[in-house]
PDB file of C-alpha atoms in Angstrom:
ATOM      1  CA  MET A  27     -26.521  -5.804  -5.002  1.00 72.00           C
ATOM      2  CA  LYS A  28     -23.550  -5.615  -7.476  1.00 85.00           C
ATOM      3  CA  ASP A  29     -22.565  -9.578  -9.199  1.00 93.00           C
ATOM      4  CA  TYR A  30     -18.485  -8.750  -8.737  1.00 95.00           C
ATOM      5  CA  PHE A  31     -17.544 -11.956 -10.047  1.00 96.00           C
ATOM      6  CA  ALA A  32     -19.932 -12.093 -12.658  1.00 96.00           C
ATOM      7  CA  GLU A  33     -18.759  -8.446 -13.540  1.00 96.00           C
ATOM      8  CA  TYR A  34     -15.530  -9.365 -14.003  1.00 97.00           C
ATOM      9  CA  GLY A  35     -15.225 -13.370 -14.460  1.00 96.00           C
ATOM     10  CA  TYR A  36     -13.506 -14.286 -11.480  1.00 97.00           C
ATOM     11  CA  THR A  37     -14.489 -16.471  -8.533  1.00 96.00           C
ATOM     12  CA  PRO A  38     -11.767 -17.066  -5.705  1.00 96.00           C
ATOM     13  CA  ASP A  39      -9.767 -20.266  -6.069  1.00 96.00           C
ATOM     14  CA  LYS A  40      -8.757 -21.209  -3.241  1.00 95.00           C
ATOM     15  CA  GLU A  41      -7.320 -24.583  -3.569  1.00 96.00           C
ATOM     16  CA  ALA A  42      -5.836 -23.395  -6.724  1.00 96.00           C
ATOM     17  CA  MET A  43      -4.457 -20.295  -4.664  1.00 96.00           C
ATOM     18  CA  GLY A  44      -3.159 -22.603  -1.968  1.00 97.00           C
ATOM     19  CA  ARG A  45      -1.084 -24.864  -4.670  1.00 97.00           C
ATOM     20  CA  SER A  46       0.612 -21.973  -5.567  1.00 97.00           C
ATOM     21  CA  LEU A  47       1.518 -20.357  -2.208  1.00 97.00           C
ATOM     22  CA  ASP A  48       2.963 -23.829  -2.019  1.00 97.00           C
ATOM     23  CA  LEU A  49       4.815 -23.986  -5.096  1.00 96.00           C
ATOM     24  CA  ILE A  50       5.772 -20.313  -4.044  1.00 96.00           C
ATOM     25  CA  ALA A  51       6.906 -20.978  -0.749  1.00 95.00           C
ATOM     26  CA  ALA A  52       8.885 -24.038  -1.323  1.00 95.00           C
ATOM     27  CA  ASN A  53      11.585 -21.785  -3.533  1.00 92.00           C
ATOM     28  CA  LEU A  54      11.280 -18.874  -2.327  1.00 92.00           C
ATOM     29  CA  GLU A  55      15.194 -19.217  -0.212  1.00 90.00           C
ATOM     30  CA  ASN A  56      16.041 -19.521  -4.239  1.00 92.00           C
ATOM     31  CA  MET A  57      14.771 -16.484  -5.032  1.00 91.00           C
ATOM     32  CA  ALA A  58      16.554 -13.613  -2.574  1.00 92.00           C
ATOM     33  CA  SER A  59      19.459 -12.890  -4.520  1.00 95.00           C
ATOM     34  CA  ARG A  60      20.706  -9.319  -3.984  1.00 96.00           C
ATOM     35  CA  HIS A  61      18.421  -7.898  -7.129  1.00 96.00           C
ATOM     36  CA  VAL A  62      15.279  -9.019  -5.487  1.00 97.00           C
ATOM     37  CA  LEU A  63      15.815  -7.766  -2.313  1.00 97.00           C
ATOM     38  CA  LEU A  64      16.660  -4.511  -3.602  1.00 98.00           C
ATOM     39  CA  SER A  65      13.298  -4.242  -5.902  1.00 98.00           C
ATOM     40  CA  CYS A  66      11.451  -5.073  -2.432  1.00 97.00           C
ATOM     41  CA  PHE A  67      13.817  -2.123  -1.135  1.00 97.00           C
ATOM     42  CA  SER A  68      13.145   0.318  -3.913  1.00 98.00           C
ATOM     43  CA  MET A  69       9.111  -0.252  -3.553  1.00 98.00           C
ATOM     44  CA  MET A  70       8.590   0.628   0.033  1.00 97.00           C
ATOM     45  CA  ASP A  71       6.719   3.324   1.650  1.00 98.00           C
ATOM     46  CA  VAL A  72       9.294   3.751   5.217  1.00 97.00           C
ATOM     47  CA  THR A  73       6.508   3.878   7.382  1.00 97.00           C
ATOM     48  CA  SER A  74       5.920   5.839  11.231  1.00 97.00           C
ATOM     49  CA  LEU A  75       2.359   5.775  12.490  1.00 97.00           C
ATOM     50  CA  LYS A  76       2.969   5.826  15.785  1.00 96.00           C
ATOM     51  CA  THR A  77       1.335   7.884  18.551  1.00 97.00           C
ATOM     52  CA  ASP A  78       4.826   9.157  20.103  1.00 98.00           C
ATOM     53  CA  ASP A  79       5.769   9.840  16.310  1.00 98.00           C
ATOM     54  CA  THR A  80       6.985  13.990  16.985  1.00 98.00           C
ATOM     55  CA  VAL A  81       8.468  16.669  14.935  1.00 98.00           C
ATOM     56  CA  SER A  82      11.726  15.668  15.793  1.00 98.00           C
ATOM     57  CA  SER A  83      11.794  11.757  15.415  1.00 98.00           C
ATOM     58  CA  ILE A  84      10.203  12.542  11.706  1.00 98.00           C
ATOM     59  CA  ARG A  85      12.947  14.855  10.951  1.00 98.00           C
ATOM     60  CA  ARG A  86      15.439  11.921  12.187  1.00 98.00           C
ATOM     61  CA  LEU A  87      14.074   9.605   9.504  1.00 98.00           C
ATOM     62  CA  VAL A  88      13.173  11.672   6.972  1.00 98.00           C
ATOM     63  CA  GLY A  89      17.204  12.630   7.560  1.00 98.00           C
ATOM     64  CA  LYS A  90      18.167   8.448   7.266  1.00 97.00           C
ATOM     65  CA  VAL A  91      15.942   8.503   3.744  1.00 98.00           C
ATOM     66  CA  ASN A  92      18.691  11.414   2.626  1.00 98.00           C
ATOM     67  CA  ASP A  93      21.726  10.208   3.563  1.00 98.00           C
ATOM     68  CA  LEU A  94      20.490   6.465   2.978  1.00 97.00           C
ATOM     69  CA  GLN A  95      22.644   6.623  -0.679  1.00 97.00           C
ATOM     70  CA  LYS A  96      25.900   8.089   1.412  1.00 97.00           C
ATOM     71  CA  GLU A  97      26.252   5.713   3.901  1.00 96.00           C
ATOM     72  CA  TYR A  98      24.917   2.576   1.327  1.00 97.00           C
ATOM     73  CA  PRO A  99      25.972   3.003  -1.931  1.00 97.00           C
ATOM     74  CA  GLY A 100      24.388   1.209  -4.919  1.00 95.00           C
ATOM     75  CA  TYR A 101      20.967   1.477  -3.164  1.00 97.00           C
ATOM     76  CA  PRO A 102      17.937   2.494  -4.364  1.00 98.00           C
ATOM     77  CA  LEU A 103      16.198   4.758  -2.699  1.00 98.00           C
ATOM     78  CA  PRO A 104      12.510   4.336  -0.652  1.00 98.00           C
ATOM     79  CA  ALA A 105       9.446   5.131  -3.068  1.00 98.00           C
ATOM     80  CA  SER A 106       7.728   7.121  -0.100  1.00 98.00           C
ATOM     81  CA  ILE A 107       8.060   8.555   3.343  1.00 98.00           C
ATOM     82  CA  CYS A 108       4.402   7.307   5.361  1.00 98.00           C
ATOM     83  CA  VAL A 109       3.016   9.415   8.059  1.00 98.00           C
ATOM     84  CA  TYR A 110       0.235  10.945   9.854  1.00 98.00           C
ATOM     85  CA  PRO A 111      -1.325  13.854   8.039  1.00 98.00           C
ATOM     86  CA  ASP A 112       0.010  16.728  10.671  1.00 98.00           C
ATOM     87  CA  PHE A 113       3.970  15.756   9.597  1.00 98.00           C
ATOM     88  CA  VAL A 114       3.364  15.977   5.992  1.00 98.00           C
ATOM     89  CA  GLU A 115       4.971  19.873   6.524  1.00 98.00           C
ATOM     90  CA  THR A 116       7.643  17.687   7.876  1.00 98.00           C
ATOM     91  CA  VAL A 117       8.534  15.852   5.444  1.00 98.00           C
ATOM     92  CA  LYS A 118       7.917  18.439   2.531  1.00 98.00           C
ATOM     93  CA  THR A 119      10.428  20.505   4.430  1.00 98.00           C
ATOM     94  CA  CYS A 120      13.862  18.311   5.292  1.00 98.00           C
ATOM     95  CA  LYS A 121      13.265  15.705   2.135  1.00 98.00           C
ATOM     96  CA  ALA A 122      16.181  16.286   0.044  1.00 97.00           C
ATOM     97  CA  CYS A 123      15.046  14.199  -2.924  1.00 92.00           C
ATOM     98  CA  ASP A 124      12.054  14.303  -5.372  1.00 93.00           C
ATOM     99  CA  GLU A 125      12.168  10.929  -6.179  1.00 95.00           C
ATOM    100  CA  VAL A 126      11.008   9.763  -2.737  1.00 98.00           C
ATOM    101  CA  HIS A 127       7.332  10.748  -2.635  1.00 98.00           C
ATOM    102  CA  ILE A 128       5.171  12.038   0.629  1.00 98.00           C
ATOM    103  CA  THR A 129       2.165   9.689   1.135  1.00 98.00           C
ATOM    104  CA  ALA A 130      -0.454  10.547   4.250  1.00 98.00           C
ATOM    105  CA  VAL A 131      -2.191   7.797   5.993  1.00 98.00           C
ATOM    106  CA  ALA A 132      -6.139  10.387   6.224  1.00 98.00           C
ATOM    107  CA  GLY A 133      -9.455   9.645   5.463  1.00 98.00           C
ATOM    108  CA  CYS A 134      -9.463   8.849   9.551  1.00 98.00           C
ATOM    109  CA  PHE A 135      -7.358   6.520   9.640  1.00 97.00           C
ATOM    110  CA  PRO A 136      -7.114   3.675  11.199  1.00 97.00           C
ATOM    111  CA  SER A 137     -10.689   2.904  11.553  1.00 97.00           C
ATOM    112  CA  SER A 138     -12.707   5.432   9.480  1.00 97.00           C
ATOM    113  CA  GLN A 139     -15.095   5.764  11.666  1.00 97.00           C
ATOM    114  CA  SER A 140     -15.861   9.449  11.426  1.00 97.00           C
ATOM    115  CA  PHE A 141     -18.280  11.296   9.359  1.00 98.00           C
ATOM    116  CA  ILE A 142     -17.532  12.215   5.771  1.00 98.00           C
ATOM    117  CA  GLU A 143     -16.831  15.754   5.808  1.00 98.00           C
ATOM    118  CA  VAL A 144     -14.306  15.205   7.954  1.00 98.00           C
ATOM    119  CA  LYS A 145     -12.509  12.853   6.356  1.00 98.00           C
ATOM    120  CA  LEU A 146     -12.889  15.033   3.177  1.00 98.00           C
ATOM    121  CA  LEU A 147     -11.414  17.809   5.010  1.00 98.00           C
ATOM    122  CA  GLU A 148      -8.412  15.874   6.007  1.00 98.00           C
ATOM    123  CA  CYS A 149      -7.922  13.868   2.612  1.00 98.00           C
ATOM    124  CA  SER A 150      -7.811  17.612   1.838  1.00 98.00           C
ATOM    125  CA  MET A 151      -5.510  19.353   4.299  1.00 98.00           C
ATOM    126  CA  ALA A 152      -3.202  16.146   3.487  1.00 98.00           C
ATOM    127  CA  VAL A 153      -2.586  17.323  -0.369  1.00 98.00           C
ATOM    128  CA  GLU A 154      -2.327  20.943   0.000  1.00 98.00           C
ATOM    129  CA  LYS A 155       0.477  20.820   3.136  1.00 98.00           C
ATOM    130  CA  GLY A 156       2.000  18.591   0.444  1.00 98.00           C
ATOM    131  CA  ALA A 157       0.804  14.853   0.025  1.00 98.00           C
ATOM    132  CA  ASP A 158       1.971  12.893  -2.783  1.00 98.00           C
ATOM    133  CA  GLU A 159      -0.084   9.777  -2.256  1.00 98.00           C
ATOM    134  CA  ILE A 160      -3.199   9.263   0.744  1.00 98.00           C
ATOM    135  CA  ASP A 161      -3.615   5.623   2.047  1.00 98.00           C
ATOM    136  CA  VAL A 162      -7.284   5.425   3.117  1.00 98.00           C
ATOM    137  CA  VAL A 163      -9.175   2.635   4.781  1.00 98.00           C
ATOM    138  CA  LEU A 164     -12.441   0.835   2.839  1.00 98.00           C
ATOM    139  CA  PRO A 165     -15.149   2.872   5.102  1.00 98.00           C
ATOM    140  CA  LEU A 166     -16.186  -0.980   6.790  1.00 97.00           C
ATOM    141  CA  ASN A 167     -19.215   0.755   9.018  1.00 97.00           C
ATOM    142  CA  CYS A 168     -21.350   0.093   5.813  1.00 96.00           C
ATOM    143  CA  PHE A 169     -19.611  -2.361   3.752  1.00 97.00           C
ATOM    144  CA  LEU A 170     -19.586  -4.913   5.927  1.00 97.00           C
ATOM    145  CA  GLU A 171     -23.177  -4.507   7.010  1.00 96.00           C
ATOM    146  CA  GLY A 172     -23.389  -4.560   2.607  1.00 95.00           C
ATOM    147  CA  ASP A 173     -24.012  -1.147   1.943  1.00 96.00           C
ATOM    148  CA  TYR A 174     -21.332  -1.108  -1.257  1.00 97.00           C
ATOM    149  CA  GLU A 175     -22.809   1.748  -2.283  1.00 97.00           C
ATOM    150  CA  ARG A 176     -22.653   4.035   0.689  1.00 97.00           C
ATOM    151  CA  ALA A 177     -19.062   2.611   0.587  1.00 98.00           C
ATOM    152  CA  SER A 178     -18.423   2.803  -2.980  1.00 98.00           C
ATOM    153  CA  ASP A 179     -19.515   6.500  -2.711  1.00 98.00           C
ATOM    154  CA  GLU A 180     -17.277   7.672   0.195  1.00 98.00           C
ATOM    155  CA  ILE A 181     -14.194   6.951  -1.745  1.00 98.00           C
ATOM    156  CA  ARG A 182     -15.206   8.293  -4.626  1.00 98.00           C
ATOM    157  CA  GLN A 183     -15.797  11.180  -2.621  1.00 98.00           C
ATOM    158  CA  ILE A 184     -12.564  11.159  -1.717  1.00 98.00           C
ATOM    159  CA  ARG A 185     -11.409  10.216  -4.750  1.00 98.00           C
ATOM    160  CA  SER A 186     -12.260  14.005  -6.361  1.00 98.00           C
ATOM    161  CA  CYS A 187     -11.695  15.737  -3.307  1.00 98.00           C
ATOM    162  CA  ILE A 188      -8.054  14.769  -3.276  1.00 98.00           C
ATOM    163  CA  ASP A 189      -8.414  15.171  -7.424  1.00 98.00           C
ATOM    164  CA  GLU A 190      -9.752  18.754  -7.414  1.00 98.00           C
ATOM    165  CA  LYS A 191      -6.727  19.780  -4.209  1.00 98.00           C
ATOM    166  CA  ALA A 192      -4.358  18.009  -6.472  1.00 98.00           C
ATOM    167  CA  ALA A 193      -5.011  20.444  -9.381  1.00 98.00           C
ATOM    168  CA  GLN A 194      -5.349  23.912  -7.805  1.00 97.00           C
ATOM    169  CA  GLN A 195      -1.629  22.912  -7.492  1.00 96.00           C
ATOM    170  CA  GLY A 196      -0.975  21.317 -11.350  1.00 97.00           C
ATOM    171  CA  ARG A 197       0.262  18.167  -9.825  1.00 97.00           C
ATOM    172  CA  GLN A 198      -1.646  14.428  -9.518  1.00 97.00           C
ATOM    173  CA  VAL A 199      -2.299  12.503  -6.650  1.00 98.00           C
ATOM    174  CA  HIS A 200      -2.788   8.565  -6.055  1.00 98.00           C
ATOM    175  CA  LEU A 201      -4.766   7.467  -3.735  1.00 98.00           C
ATOM    176  CA  LYS A 202      -4.699   3.981  -1.912  1.00 98.00           C
ATOM    177  CA  VAL A 203      -7.376   1.943  -0.445  1.00 98.00           C
ATOM    178  CA  ILE A 204      -6.776  -0.505   2.225  1.00 98.00           C
ATOM    179  CA  LEU A 205      -8.861  -2.752   2.780  1.00 98.00           C
ATOM    180  CA  GLU A 206      -8.340  -4.046   6.175  1.00 98.00           C
ATOM    181  CA  THR A 207      -8.469  -7.963   5.181  1.00 98.00           C
ATOM    182  CA  GLY A 208      -7.889  -9.127   8.095  1.00 96.00           C
ATOM    183  CA  LEU A 209     -11.658  -7.684   8.952  1.00 97.00           C
ATOM    184  CA  LEU A 210     -12.811  -9.767   5.801  1.00 97.00           C
ATOM    185  CA  LEU A 211     -12.908 -12.909   6.658  1.00 92.00           C
ATOM    186  CA  SER A 212     -13.354 -14.933   3.240  1.00 96.00           C
ATOM    187  CA  PRO A 213     -11.370 -14.744  -0.392  1.00 97.00           C
ATOM    188  CA  GLU A 214     -14.840 -13.671  -1.912  1.00 97.00           C
ATOM    189  CA  LEU A 215     -15.445 -10.929   0.911  1.00 98.00           C
ATOM    190  CA  ILE A 216     -11.926  -9.536   0.458  1.00 98.00           C
ATOM    191  CA  ALA A 217     -12.452  -9.943  -2.919  1.00 98.00           C
ATOM    192  CA  LYS A 218     -15.692  -8.184  -3.102  1.00 98.00           C
ATOM    193  CA  ALA A 219     -13.793  -5.378  -1.325  1.00 98.00           C
ATOM    194  CA  SER A 220     -11.075  -4.747  -4.081  1.00 98.00           C
ATOM    195  CA  PHE A 221     -13.352  -4.861  -6.629  1.00 98.00           C
ATOM    196  CA  LEU A 222     -15.428  -1.939  -5.272  1.00 98.00           C
ATOM    197  CA  ALA A 223     -12.449  -0.036  -3.996  1.00 98.00           C
ATOM    198  CA  MET A 224     -10.767   0.005  -7.375  1.00 98.00           C
ATOM    199  CA  GLU A 225     -14.209   0.703  -9.756  1.00 98.00           C
ATOM    200  CA  ALA A 226     -14.462   3.629  -7.103  1.00 98.00           C
ATOM    201  CA  GLY A 227     -11.502   5.210  -8.582  1.00 98.00           C
ATOM    202  CA  ALA A 228      -8.471   3.432  -6.218  1.00 98.00           C
ATOM    203  CA  ASP A 229      -4.834   3.979  -7.631  1.00 98.00           C
ATOM    204  CA  PHE A 230      -3.432   0.769  -5.795  1.00 98.00           C
ATOM    205  CA  ILE A 231      -5.800  -1.451  -2.930  1.00 98.00           C
ATOM    206  CA  LYS A 232      -3.935  -2.377   0.179  1.00 98.00           C
ATOM    207  CA  THR A 233      -3.652  -4.844   2.496  1.00 98.00           C
ATOM    208  CA  SER A 234      -4.121  -3.153   5.801  1.00 97.00           C
ATOM    209  CA  THR A 235      -3.591  -0.873   8.200  1.00 97.00           C
ATOM    210  CA  GLY A 236      -1.011  -2.908  10.671  1.00 92.00           C
ATOM    211  CA  LYS A 237      -3.449  -1.719  13.113  1.00 94.00           C
ATOM    212  CA  VAL A 238      -5.737  -4.957  13.567  1.00 93.00           C
ATOM    213  CA  SER A 239      -4.950  -8.516  15.091  1.00 90.00           C
ATOM    214  CA  VAL A 240      -4.518 -10.271  11.757  1.00 90.00           C
ATOM    215  CA  ASN A 241      -2.755  -7.573   9.006  1.00 93.00           C
ATOM    216  CA  ALA A 242      -1.596  -8.734   5.573  1.00 94.00           C
ATOM    217  CA  THR A 243      -1.473 -12.382   4.346  1.00 96.00           C
ATOM    218  CA  PRO A 244      -0.101 -14.433   1.431  1.00 97.00           C
ATOM    219  CA  ALA A 245      -3.838 -15.127   1.104  1.00 97.00           C
ATOM    220  CA  ALA A 246      -5.030 -12.216   0.671  1.00 97.00           C
ATOM    221  CA  ALA A 247      -2.349 -10.628  -0.989  1.00 98.00           C
ATOM    222  CA  TYR A 248      -3.039 -13.736  -3.724  1.00 98.00           C
ATOM    223  CA  THR A 249      -6.435 -12.840  -3.704  1.00 98.00           C
ATOM    224  CA  MET A 250      -6.278  -9.352  -3.925  1.00 98.00           C
ATOM    225  CA  CYS A 251      -3.677  -9.527  -6.757  1.00 98.00           C
ATOM    226  CA  GLU A 252      -5.944 -11.914  -8.993  1.00 98.00           C
ATOM    227  CA  CYS A 253      -8.502  -9.018  -9.023  1.00 98.00           C
ATOM    228  CA  ILE A 254      -6.364  -6.513 -10.306  1.00 98.00           C
ATOM    229  CA  ALA A 255      -5.875  -8.933 -12.905  1.00 98.00           C
ATOM    230  CA  ALA A 256      -9.279  -9.167 -13.483  1.00 98.00           C
ATOM    231  CA  TYR A 257      -9.817  -6.246 -13.650  1.00 98.00           C
ATOM    232  CA  TYR A 258      -7.076  -5.007 -15.656  1.00 98.00           C
ATOM    233  CA  ARG A 259      -8.353  -7.718 -18.247  1.00 98.00           C
ATOM    234  CA  LYS A 260     -12.077  -5.764 -18.780  1.00 97.00           C
ATOM    235  CA  THR A 261     -10.862  -2.416 -18.692  1.00 98.00           C
ATOM    236  CA  GLY A 262      -7.520  -2.266 -19.418  1.00 98.00           C
ATOM    237  CA  ARG A 263      -5.896   0.459 -15.891  1.00 98.00           C
ATOM    238  CA  LYS A 264      -3.601  -0.932 -13.952  1.00 98.00           C
ATOM    239  CA  VAL A 265      -4.365  -0.901 -10.411  1.00 98.00           C
ATOM    240  CA  GLY A 266      -1.193  -1.273  -8.030  1.00 98.00           C
ATOM    241  CA  PHE A 267      -1.368  -3.563  -5.526  1.00 98.00           C
ATOM    242  CA  LYS A 268       0.517  -2.748  -2.015  1.00 98.00           C
ATOM    243  CA  PRO A 269       0.963  -5.678   1.319  1.00 97.00           C
ATOM    244  CA  ALA A 270       1.131  -3.707   4.732  1.00 96.00           C
ATOM    245  CA  GLY A 271       1.016  -4.644   8.191  1.00 93.00           C
ATOM    246  CA  GLY A 272       3.262  -7.649   9.176  1.00 90.00           C
ATOM    247  CA  ILE A 273       5.651  -7.684   6.944  1.00 93.00           C
ATOM    248  CA  SER A 274       9.449  -6.832   8.441  1.00 93.00           C
ATOM    249  CA  THR A 275      11.389 -10.137   7.489  1.00 95.00           C
ATOM    250  CA  ALA A 276      13.699 -10.212   4.109  1.00 95.00           C
ATOM    251  CA  MET A 277      11.647 -13.111   3.476  1.00 96.00           C
ATOM    252  CA  ASP A 278       8.509 -11.989   3.987  1.00 96.00           C
ATOM    253  CA  ALA A 279       9.085  -9.109   1.352  1.00 96.00           C
ATOM    254  CA  VAL A 280      10.780 -11.852  -1.938  1.00 97.00           C
ATOM    255  CA  SER A 281       7.289 -13.819  -0.585  1.00 97.00           C
ATOM    256  CA  TYR A 282       5.471 -10.671  -1.333  1.00 98.00           C
ATOM    257  CA  TYR A 283       7.446  -9.989  -4.442  1.00 98.00           C
ATOM    258  CA  MET A 284       6.760 -13.611  -5.416  1.00 97.00           C
ATOM    259  CA  ILE A 285       3.320 -13.139  -5.559  1.00 98.00           C
ATOM    260  CA  VAL A 286       3.115 -10.357  -7.623  1.00 98.00           C
ATOM    261  CA  SER A 287       5.327 -12.028 -10.101  1.00 97.00           C
ATOM    262  CA  THR A 288       3.724 -14.808 -10.231  1.00 97.00           C
ATOM    263  CA  VAL A 289      -0.205 -13.089 -10.548  1.00 98.00           C
ATOM    264  CA  LEU A 290       0.372 -10.273 -12.171  1.00 98.00           C
ATOM    265  CA  GLY A 291       4.081 -10.515 -14.431  1.00 97.00           C
ATOM    266  CA  GLU A 292       6.979  -8.560 -14.632  1.00 96.00           C
ATOM    267  CA  GLU A 293       4.973  -5.570 -15.190  1.00 96.00           C
ATOM    268  CA  TRP A 294       3.660  -4.898 -11.713  1.00 98.00           C
ATOM    269  CA  LEU A 295       7.454  -5.070 -10.315  1.00 98.00           C
ATOM    270  CA  ASP A 296       7.606  -1.127 -10.008  1.00 96.00           C
ATOM    271  CA  ARG A 297       7.357   1.394  -7.502  1.00 97.00           C
ATOM    272  CA  SER A 298       4.262   3.267  -9.426  1.00 98.00           C
ATOM    273  CA  LEU A 299       2.486  -0.050  -9.067  1.00 98.00           C
ATOM    274  CA  PHE A 300       3.906  -2.291  -5.909  1.00 98.00           C
ATOM    275  CA  ARG A 301       4.604  -0.967  -2.686  1.00 98.00           C
ATOM    276  CA  PHE A 302       5.442  -2.249   0.702  1.00 96.00           C
ATOM    277  CA  GLY A 303       3.856  -0.511   3.947  1.00 94.00           C
ATOM    278  CA  VAL A 304       7.176  -1.088   6.178  1.00 88.00           C
ATOM    279  CA  SER A 305       8.645  -0.052   9.764  1.00 85.00           C
ATOM    280  CA  ARG A 306      11.000  -2.473  10.388  1.00 88.00           C
ATOM    281  CA  MET A 307      11.520  -5.118   7.329  1.00 94.00           C
ATOM    282  CA  ALA A 308      13.609  -2.121   5.661  1.00 95.00           C
ATOM    283  CA  ASN A 309      16.712  -3.187   8.059  1.00 96.00           C
ATOM    284  CA  ASN A 310      16.513  -6.650   8.009  1.00 96.00           C
ATOM    285  CA  ILE A 311      16.609  -6.742   4.020  1.00 97.00           C
ATOM    286  CA  ILE A 312      19.689  -4.284   4.866  1.00 97.00           C
ATOM    287  CA  SER A 313      20.352  -6.705   7.050  1.00 97.00           C
ATOM    288  CA  SER A 314      19.984  -9.958   4.876  1.00 96.00           C
ATOM    289  CA  ILE A 315      22.070  -7.826   1.567  1.00 96.00           C
ATOM    290  CA  GLU A 316      24.834  -7.039   4.051  1.00 96.00           C
ATOM    291  CA  GLN A 317      24.996 -10.161   5.636  1.00 95.00           C
ATOM    292  CA  LYS A 318      25.008  -8.793   9.008  1.00 96.00           C
ATOM    293  CA  THR A 319      22.926  -7.244  11.222  1.00 96.00           C
ATOM    294  CA  VAL A 320      21.824  -3.677  10.827  1.00 95.00           C
ATOM    295  CA  ALA A 321      20.070  -0.899  12.600  1.00 95.00           C
ATOM    296  CA  TYR A 322      19.911   1.683  10.652  1.00 96.00           C
ATOM    297  CA  PHE A 323      16.383   3.232  10.414  1.00 94.00           C
TER     298      PHE A 323
END
């Protein structure tokens, strides 16, 4: 079995991580400036992944994004709109600004429990319909069994599949791999999943689906960011980070912003390398900036 810690010269240090997270938590109020909150807003993947999503509800969401800067001049647009694959075409048809990407969860989200052929077809179809970014879940059915080779192979196949379909359209598509960190019960396991996903071609590693009982946590985020830093030192390739699931308040956003800033530095504080998967946080950031309750989205 591959020794990722020897390969990348990194092993999680729980005590050092705890001290750093305590310092970040103690300084959150001082860091929650308008600039930081607007930066967080610009890095959101505004998300609707509900069982009762409809074409009409997704059109309304896209309309809100289209009209955002009329309602709130000076605000940045979010990075993307994240939907199920069957709504990609709806978003593409309604979206007014190319700056806002279309993200599709695919590969049998949120469980990744199906045949690889089905996962590949769904990813390929999402790209064909216009998705700019594909979010898939690490195949935990083999990863948790210790079959890292099969888990890696599935991600590599998805990477190849979306690249081939995107090339036919003369464009590139980003791949985000969701680790489902709430089901990985140690920093060491989270680190192994992080390195595996990055080696297999992930452009981003993402904490969670939002569909299990434990989703994004500061400790999981810190470990993943340290892995991204170690991977960058070894390979020179920058991989992005996306916390998602259970992130709802403005202070949640600031917390993850500070983790990324502390571990990875200023150059990662950009939508090309840092995203939030959110459904409720957008309204709460606007409310915090405007100093009143806002229910725009």
